[in-house]
């Protein structure tokens, strides 16, 4: 068993590269603060922030204090706790590409007694190699070092292999923590509990009982000033290769023999290996790329993708993608997984809908036949919860045996009022500190996911088809509806 008990973790120090960047300030500092506030950081757990910009520790602390104020809720922002958290922070300015300056890190490490060291690379992947090499030269990397890296790991299979090889020069796989922040979300972890702690579901979880599965990850935001990055990536690389494929794996994987990192990851890899590539004909029918045009979101008129700041008019990047995936194995033979994700959709919503097959022999009114199947709706965000749509008899003397569909619902925030839902990064950092890798992506997962995504990208690049327009605030191009309607189905909210 790999789980350590929560009080059996080591005294850790954290070296954070890219400490002034958006990820560090928006997500990592608030997450570290929450761990501090919860008493989970040991005394002496110091954090060294590194960035190119000149500045002192005091200035860094001020900047972090301002970010905490901005990104924490009022209830979480407690002046005394903030003050004691800031005492853990030190800052060093460093050009990551050049060896000069790195000895500042070793001096700091020598002065900060620790049992384990976390290196957090909140930087572009192109910097992983120089940072690791310089640290290695100074002897700062040991068996007790863990390195945390962010997506995207490359932009295709080849580049991801290169990045992984560079990391593997200095770290073993058991030292590398590749983040997919969706795995840190409480409700995503709940998929494992829901599936494997409830025999009710697991016994039905296969092609005999499930007709199809929908996975939707919708965002109302646009690209938030990240045109430069996003236009090179697009929605397929930015969201599908990692977040959506991880959700697919958690839904489709076989039960692991235990909850250890490798047992879970082995099962996920089996799903990835069984993911069928789409043929050219299937791509024409079952793959839709879209790009938002000007429209209305949250009651505001918002610009189209090509009108965003910094936009290049020749762009052929997609901000929406929908497709039908199939998994060629015993459990899922013939069960389509309809997936879609996009920016500037009507709302932020991550949801999985499992559609069960109808009863073998239908007894009720023919005009209701289309509603006569159960659905399990797993809402990952917002309003996290689970709802099982069941059919009952409609009430009333005049209703005969008319059917009615209604939910058996579990809304997490209403049911478990007392508990605060932790942010994904809190959970992930806490697992790094404890040395648990089960919420992190193993090298082979990244590479199999890229292989599958690369084939899609090659296919549509060869087709030369441009993304279809959709108005901001809509559910994507009409062809995303046709994609599923072609199989006689509809997306859950279109009912
Ligand atoms: C990131 C993507 O990985 O996930 C962003 O790069 C996206 O484009 C974000 O907006 C969505 O995350 P969440 O947690 O808000 O659903």
Short mmCIF file of C-alpha atoms and ligand atoms in Angstrom, two decimals, residues 27 150-152 180-182 185 217-219 221-224 226 229-230 235 238-239 242-243 343 348 350 381 423-425, ligand 1:
data_model
loop_
_atom_site.label_atom_id
_atom_site.label_comp_id
_atom_site.label_asym_id
_atom_site.label_seq_id
_atom_site.Cartn_x
_atom_site.Cartn_y
_atom_site.Cartn_z
CA UNK A 27 -3.52 28.75 -7.46
CA UNK A 150 2.29 21.09 -15.26
CA UNK A 151 0.48 20.32 -18.45
CA UNK A 152 0.90 20.72 -21.34
CA UNK A 180 -3.65 17.27 -14.43
CA UNK A 181 -5.57 19.49 -12.06
CA UNK A 182 -8.85 17.72 -12.88
CA UNK A 185 -10.98 17.93 -8.00
CA UNK A 217 -16.63 20.10 -20.10
CA UNK A 218 -18.02 23.50 -20.94
CA UNK A 219 -16.64 26.92 -20.03
CA UNK A 221 -15.00 32.13 -20.39
CA UNK A 222 -13.09 32.85 -23.58
CA UNK A 223 -9.35 32.53 -23.78
CA UNK A 224 -8.72 35.14 -21.06
CA UNK A 226 -3.95 33.84 -23.47
CA UNK A 229 -0.56 30.17 -25.90
CA UNK A 230 -4.03 29.08 -26.84
CA UNK A 235 -9.14 23.02 -27.38
CA UNK A 238 -5.55 22.21 -24.12
CA UNK A 239 -8.48 20.20 -22.73
CA UNK A 242 -5.50 15.73 -20.62
CA UNK A 243 -8.70 16.57 -18.72
CA UNK A 343 -14.96 27.99 -24.58
CA UNK A 348 -19.42 26.51 -16.85
CA UNK A 350 -18.46 19.63 -16.25
CA UNK A 381 -18.68 21.36 -11.31
CA UNK A 423 -9.40 23.36 -4.40
CA UNK A 424 -7.72 20.84 -6.71
CA UNK A 425 -4.27 22.30 -6.07
C1 LIG B 1 -6.76 24.45 -18.03
C2 LIG B 1 -6.85 24.97 -19.43
O1 LIG B 1 -5.99 23.28 -17.98
O2 LIG B 1 -8.08 24.15 -17.54
C3 LIG B 1 -7.74 26.20 -19.49
O3 LIG B 1 -5.54 25.31 -19.88
C4 LIG B 1 -9.09 25.90 -18.89
O4 LIG B 1 -7.90 26.63 -20.84
C5 LIG B 1 -8.93 25.29 -17.50
O5 LIG B 1 -9.80 27.13 -18.80
C6 LIG B 1 -10.27 24.82 -16.96
O6 LIG B 1 -10.11 24.40 -15.62
P1 LIG B 1 -11.31 24.46 -14.58
O7 LIG B 1 -10.74 23.89 -13.33
O8 LIG B 1 -11.70 25.90 -14.45
O9 LIG B 1 -12.42 23.64 -15.17
#
